[in-house]
Short mmCIF file of C-alpha atoms in Angstrom, two decimals:
data_model
loop_
_atom_site.label_atom_id
_atom_site.label_comp_id
_atom_site.label_asym_id
_atom_site.label_seq_id
_atom_site.Cartn_x
_atom_site.Cartn_y
_atom_site.Cartn_z
CA MET L 1357 193.31 -73.48 8.88
CA THR L 1358 194.56 -72.76 12.38
CA ASP L 1359 196.30 -76.10 12.70
CA ALA L 1360 198.07 -76.03 9.32
CA VAL L 1361 199.27 -72.44 9.74
CA THR L 1362 200.58 -73.20 13.22
CA VAL L 1363 202.50 -76.26 12.07
CA LYS L 1364 204.09 -74.30 9.24
CA ALA L 1365 205.01 -71.57 11.73
CA LEU L 1366 207.18 -74.07 13.62
CA ALA L 1367 209.49 -74.27 10.62
CA GLY L 1368 209.94 -70.50 10.77
CA LEU L 1369 211.22 -70.49 14.34
CA PRO L 1370 214.94 -69.83 14.90
CA PRO L 1371 216.99 -73.04 15.28
CA ALA L 1372 216.85 -74.45 18.79
CA GLN L 1373 220.02 -73.45 20.66
CA VAL L 1374 220.13 -76.79 22.48
CA ILE L 1375 220.88 -78.52 19.14
CA GLU L 1376 224.54 -77.99 18.28
CA GLU L 1377 226.05 -77.71 14.83
CA LEU L 1378 228.75 -80.39 14.93
CA SER L 1379 231.98 -80.56 12.93
CA TRP L 1380 234.36 -83.50 13.26
CA GLN L 1381 237.19 -81.46 11.73
CA ALA L 1382 236.63 -78.64 14.22
CA ILE L 1383 236.88 -81.13 17.09
CA VAL L 1384 240.11 -82.59 15.63
CA ASP L 1385 241.63 -79.13 15.20
CA ARG L 1386 240.74 -78.20 18.78
CA MET L 1387 242.30 -81.40 20.13
CA VAL L 1388 245.45 -80.93 18.03
CA ALA L 1389 245.85 -77.37 19.32
CA ARG L 1390 245.33 -78.55 22.89
CA PHE L 1391 247.87 -81.37 22.47
CA GLN L 1392 250.46 -78.95 21.11
CA THR L 1393 249.87 -76.56 24.03
CA LEU L 1394 250.29 -79.36 26.57
CA TRP L 1395 253.40 -80.72 24.79
CA GLU L 1396 255.07 -77.32 24.82
CA ALA L 1397 254.30 -77.02 28.53
CA GLU L 1398 256.00 -80.40 29.07
CA ARG L 1399 259.05 -79.25 27.09
CA VAL L 1400 259.35 -76.20 29.32
CA ALA L 1401 259.47 -78.52 32.34
CA ASN L 1402 261.73 -81.02 30.54
CA PRO L 1403 263.92 -79.32 27.89
CA ALA L 1404 265.27 -82.70 26.75
CA LEU L 1405 261.96 -83.46 25.03
CA ALA L 1406 262.05 -82.93 21.27
CA PRO L 1407 259.54 -80.72 19.45
CA TYR L 1408 256.46 -82.62 18.27
CA ASP L 1409 256.11 -81.40 14.70
CA THR L 1410 254.50 -84.38 12.95
CA LEU L 1411 251.01 -84.05 14.40
CA LEU L 1412 249.58 -82.77 11.14
CA LEU L 1413 250.68 -85.90 9.27
CA ALA L 1414 247.85 -88.37 8.66
CA SER L 1415 250.18 -91.26 9.53
CA ASP L 1416 251.21 -89.89 12.94
CA PRO L 1417 250.12 -92.26 15.77
CA ALA L 1418 249.11 -89.39 18.06
CA ARG L 1419 247.08 -87.94 15.19
CA LYS L 1420 245.23 -91.25 14.84
CA LEU L 1421 244.40 -91.27 18.55
CA ILE L 1422 243.12 -87.69 18.32
CA GLU L 1423 240.93 -88.57 15.33
CA LEU L 1424 239.52 -91.55 17.22
CA ALA L 1425 238.79 -89.39 20.26
CA ALA L 1426 237.12 -86.81 18.00
CA TYR L 1427 234.92 -89.53 16.49
CA VAL L 1428 233.82 -90.65 19.97
CA GLU L 1429 233.06 -87.07 21.02
CA MET L 1430 231.16 -86.48 17.77
CA ALA L 1431 229.03 -89.58 18.36
CA LEU L 1432 228.25 -88.62 21.96
CA ARG L 1433 227.34 -85.04 21.11
CA GLY L 1434 225.26 -86.26 18.17
CA ARG L 1435 223.35 -88.53 20.53
CA LEU L 1436 222.70 -85.55 22.80
CA ASN L 1437 221.35 -83.65 19.80
CA ASP L 1438 219.02 -86.55 19.00
CA ALA L 1439 217.77 -86.61 22.59
CA ALA L 1440 217.09 -82.88 22.45
CA ARG L 1441 215.22 -83.21 19.15
CA SER L 1442 213.00 -85.96 20.55
CA ASN L 1443 211.68 -83.48 23.14
CA LEU L 1444 210.83 -80.73 20.62
CA LEU L 1445 207.56 -81.10 18.70
CA PHE L 1446 208.93 -79.83 15.39
CA TYR L 1447 211.85 -82.31 15.34
CA THR L 1448 210.43 -85.36 17.12
CA ASP L 1449 209.60 -88.49 15.15
CA GLY L 1450 208.70 -92.15 15.54
CA THR L 1451 207.73 -93.46 18.95
CA ASP L 1452 209.48 -90.48 20.59
CA ALA L 1453 206.63 -88.37 19.21
CA ASP L 1454 204.06 -90.73 20.75
CA HIS L 1455 205.66 -90.33 24.18
CA LEU L 1456 205.95 -86.55 23.80
CA VAL L 1457 202.33 -85.86 22.79
CA ILE L 1458 200.84 -88.09 25.49
CA PHE L 1459 201.75 -85.30 27.91
CA TYR L 1460 199.03 -83.25 26.16
CA ASP L 1461 196.47 -86.09 26.32
CA VAL L 1462 196.96 -86.90 22.64
CA LEU L 1463 197.24 -90.45 21.35
CA ARG L 1464 198.27 -91.32 17.80
CA MET L 1465 195.40 -92.88 15.86
CA LEU L 1466 195.91 -95.99 13.76
CA GLY L 1467 197.36 -94.92 10.43
CA GLU L 1468 197.91 -91.30 11.48
CA SER L 1469 200.93 -89.60 9.93
CA ILE L 1470 203.52 -87.76 12.00
CA GLU L 1471 202.51 -84.44 10.39
CA ALA L 1472 198.85 -84.96 11.31
CA LEU L 1473 199.79 -85.99 14.85
CA LYS L 1474 201.85 -82.84 15.35
CA SER L 1475 199.18 -80.48 14.02
CA ARG L 1476 196.54 -82.21 16.15
CA THR L 1477 198.75 -81.85 19.22
CA ILE L 1478 199.06 -78.10 18.64
CA LEU L 1479 195.29 -77.89 18.36
CA ALA L 1480 194.90 -79.82 21.61
CA ILE L 1481 197.26 -77.41 23.39
CA ALA L 1482 195.50 -74.32 21.98
CA GLY L 1483 192.06 -75.69 22.87
CA ARG L 1484 192.62 -76.82 26.46
CA SER L 1485 189.51 -75.02 27.74
CA PRO L 1486 186.41 -77.29 27.60
CA GLY L 1487 184.24 -74.33 26.54
CA GLY L 1488 186.36 -73.21 23.61
CA PRO L 1489 188.19 -71.51 21.93
CA ARG L 1490 187.47 -72.84 18.47
CA GLU L 1491 190.69 -74.89 18.54
CA ARG L 1492 189.01 -77.01 21.23
CA TYR L 1493 186.26 -78.11 18.86
CA GLU L 1494 188.67 -78.50 15.96
CA ALA L 1495 190.90 -80.72 18.10
CA ILE L 1496 187.94 -82.92 19.06
CA ALA L 1497 186.93 -83.23 15.41
CA ARG L 1498 190.48 -84.11 14.34
CA ALA L 1499 190.73 -86.76 17.06
CA ALA L 1500 187.40 -88.35 16.11
CA ASP L 1501 188.74 -90.15 13.05
CA VAL L 1502 192.06 -90.39 11.22
CA ARG L 1503 190.19 -89.50 8.01
CA VAL L 1504 189.59 -85.93 9.24
CA ARG L 1505 192.27 -83.89 7.49
CA HIS L 1506 191.15 -80.47 8.74
CA ALA L 1507 188.24 -79.04 10.68
CA HIS L 1508 187.04 -75.47 11.07
CA ALA L 1509 184.76 -74.36 13.92
CA TYR L 1510 182.81 -71.12 13.62
CA ARG L 1511 179.60 -69.31 14.55
CA VAL L 1512 177.26 -67.33 12.33
CA GLY L 1513 176.55 -63.91 13.82
CA ARG L 1514 175.35 -64.13 17.44
CA ASP L 1515 173.73 -67.54 16.99
CA PRO L 1516 175.28 -69.79 19.68
CA THR L 1517 175.24 -72.84 17.39
CA ILE L 1518 178.76 -74.14 16.84
CA HIS L 1519 179.27 -75.02 13.20
CA VAL L 1520 182.07 -77.46 12.37
CA ALA L 1521 183.15 -77.94 8.77
CA VAL L 1522 185.05 -81.18 8.08
CA TRP L 1523 187.54 -81.76 5.29
CA SER L 1524 188.27 -85.42 4.64
CA ALA L 1525 191.69 -86.92 3.96
CA ASP L 1526 190.12 -89.20 1.33
CA ASN L 1527 187.19 -89.11 -1.10
CA ALA L 1528 188.61 -86.00 -2.81
CA GLY L 1529 188.21 -84.11 0.46
CA VAL L 1530 184.44 -84.66 0.71
CA ALA L 1531 183.40 -85.89 4.16
CA ASP L 1532 180.75 -88.60 3.83
CA GLU L 1533 177.79 -89.02 6.17
CA ALA L 1534 179.52 -91.72 8.22
CA LEU L 1535 182.49 -89.45 8.90
CA LEU L 1536 180.25 -86.50 9.75
CA ALA L 1537 178.29 -88.70 12.17
CA THR L 1538 181.52 -89.80 13.86
CA VAL L 1539 182.65 -86.20 14.31
CA ARG L 1540 179.22 -85.13 15.57
CA ALA L 1541 179.20 -87.93 18.16
CA ALA L 1542 182.66 -86.93 19.38
CA LEU L 1543 181.66 -83.28 19.73
CA GLU L 1544 178.46 -84.15 21.61
CA ASP L 1545 180.21 -86.54 24.00
CA ASP L 1546 179.55 -85.44 27.60
CA GLY L 1547 183.24 -85.44 28.41
CA HIS L 1548 184.21 -83.05 25.63
CA GLY L 1549 182.25 -79.85 26.04
CA LEU L 1550 179.60 -77.85 27.82
CA ILE L 1551 176.21 -79.51 28.21
CA ASN L 1552 174.45 -76.64 26.39
CA ASP L 1553 176.65 -76.74 23.27
CA THR L 1554 174.70 -77.21 20.04
CA PHE L 1555 176.62 -78.45 17.01
CA ALA L 1556 175.99 -78.39 13.28
CA VAL L 1557 178.49 -80.57 11.43
CA ARG L 1558 178.89 -80.31 7.67
CA ALA L 1559 181.29 -81.20 4.91
CA ALA L 1560 183.79 -78.45 4.15
CA VAL L 1561 184.07 -79.17 0.43
CA PHE L 1562 181.35 -77.20 -1.34
CA ALA L 1563 182.64 -77.43 -4.90
CA ALA L 1564 184.50 -79.98 -7.02
CA VAL L 1565 185.88 -78.06 -9.98
CA ASP L 1566 187.14 -78.98 -13.42
CA ILE L 1567 190.15 -76.93 -14.48
CA THR L 1568 191.03 -76.19 -18.09
CA LEU L 1569 194.52 -75.01 -19.05
CA ASP L 1570 195.96 -73.74 -22.32
CA VAL L 1571 199.61 -74.80 -22.43
CA TRP L 1572 202.53 -73.81 -24.67
CA LEU L 1573 205.76 -75.84 -24.64
CA LEU L 1574 209.35 -74.80 -25.21
CA PRO L 1575 210.72 -75.74 -28.67
CA ALA L 1576 212.84 -78.65 -27.41
CA ALA L 1577 210.29 -80.05 -24.93
CA MET L 1578 208.62 -83.40 -25.57
CA GLU L 1579 204.84 -83.41 -25.83
CA SER L 1580 204.72 -86.32 -23.40
CA ILE L 1581 205.26 -83.90 -20.49
CA LEU L 1582 201.69 -82.65 -21.00
CA VAL L 1583 200.33 -85.72 -19.22
CA ALA L 1584 202.34 -84.82 -16.10
CA ILE L 1585 200.76 -81.39 -15.64
CA PRO L 1586 197.40 -82.52 -14.15
CA GLY L 1587 199.18 -84.61 -11.53
CA ALA L 1588 201.53 -81.76 -10.66
CA VAL L 1589 198.63 -79.34 -10.17
CA THR L 1590 196.45 -81.71 -8.10
CA ALA L 1591 199.39 -82.85 -5.96
CA ALA L 1592 200.33 -79.24 -5.20
CA TRP L 1593 196.70 -78.41 -4.40
CA SER L 1594 196.55 -81.26 -1.91
CA ALA L 1595 199.88 -80.39 -0.27
CA GLU L 1596 199.76 -76.59 -0.20
CA THR L 1597 196.13 -75.55 0.20
CA GLY L 1598 193.34 -76.06 2.66
CA MET L 1599 190.08 -74.67 3.92
CA GLY L 1600 189.50 -71.07 2.89
CA PHE L 1601 191.96 -71.26 -0.02
CA ASP L 1602 190.67 -69.61 -3.21
CA LEU L 1603 191.09 -71.23 -6.59
CA ALA L 1604 193.09 -68.49 -8.32
CA ALA L 1605 194.35 -68.63 -11.89
CA GLU L 1606 197.81 -67.37 -10.93
CA TRP L 1607 198.27 -70.18 -8.42
CA VAL L 1608 197.18 -72.91 -10.87
CA GLN L 1609 199.28 -71.50 -13.71
CA ALA L 1610 202.39 -71.36 -11.51
CA ARG L 1611 202.02 -75.05 -10.54
CA ALA L 1612 201.50 -76.02 -14.18
CA MET L 1613 204.89 -74.54 -15.11
CA ILE L 1614 206.84 -77.78 -14.90
CA ALA L 1615 210.11 -78.25 -16.82
CA GLY L 1616 209.51 -77.79 -20.54
CA VAL L 1617 206.41 -75.58 -20.24
CA GLN L 1618 206.80 -72.10 -21.74
CA ARG L 1619 203.43 -70.68 -20.71
CA ALA L 1620 200.19 -71.84 -19.06
CA ARG L 1621 196.86 -70.02 -18.91
CA MET L 1622 193.80 -71.13 -16.96
CA THR L 1623 190.65 -70.62 -19.02
CA SER L 1624 188.13 -72.06 -16.54
CA PRO L 1625 186.54 -69.77 -13.90
CA GLU L 1626 188.20 -68.85 -10.62
CA LEU L 1627 186.39 -69.64 -7.37
CA ALA L 1628 186.50 -68.04 -3.91
CA ALA L 1629 186.05 -69.93 -0.64
CA GLU L 1630 184.97 -68.84 2.82
CA PRO L 1631 187.29 -69.73 5.74
CA TYR L 1632 185.08 -72.74 6.55
CA GLN L 1633 184.88 -73.97 2.95
CA ALA L 1634 187.19 -76.07 0.82
CA ILE L 1635 187.49 -76.59 -2.92
CA SER L 1636 188.29 -79.94 -4.50
CA ILE L 1637 189.88 -80.31 -7.94
CA ARG L 1638 188.01 -83.00 -9.83
CA SER L 1639 189.97 -82.89 -13.08
CA VAL L 1640 192.57 -80.89 -15.02
CA ALA L 1641 192.16 -80.75 -18.81
CA ILE L 1642 195.12 -79.63 -20.94
CA ASN L 1643 194.72 -77.86 -24.29
CA TYR L 1644 198.02 -77.98 -26.18
CA ARG L 1645 198.50 -74.65 -27.99
CA GLY L 1646 201.84 -75.24 -29.64
CA ARG L 1647 205.36 -74.03 -28.90
CA ALA L 1648 206.84 -70.67 -28.01
CA TYR L 1649 210.05 -69.09 -26.76
#
């Protein structure tokens, strides 16, 4: 899952220094202090001027002008922040993202989400060499069709054949023959790789599993929450996992612990996956075991 891990890593970077933390009140306070300094300097030059001691009153006219000026400065600096964000892959959005990624020869596909576009752009950058690394082939597979959620390129031993496993964004993750043919054609295109590359394209999903959970509820919980557990587990599996992710009881049980659940225990078998394999959850069956503290 090179692409997914890399995208998640962007969120772990320190905040970009070019993006300022803005505070309207801090701007007002700075302007008030500056006004008071300038006024005192004027009083030194002209002792007849009275002290200006009403600047902290909300009704003071000078205060109103300062607040207006602070609003204008806040808006301008906020616009600068937005411009900076539009040029950073992690923050960019909308058509700004389309203009940013075109620099890396990436075009948004019809129906492609912003998250998919960003991860595909990172793959394109990492795989700039036409003869590899594996990110090159994964980027080609991702760009072949918007239905390709993830792709994993690998070799078996010293065999030069390039294997590409494809995980679909629909059909419970199972890539159908039409999608595999589209990816294979993209990989074998003369403009994409070396003329001696040999590809074997396959579906990444090798198992669709049925999960069984024993569930205990808290004394005050309504039994109707039981029907929400399968959706919570499958939604988390889709959002948090990917190719090479094992089906572990601890992971499933943790996602089943929605509000009102006292304990959950997976009774169906666990399943391990190779880095180029993916597991699909076909169903989640709930066995209600009563209530507990």
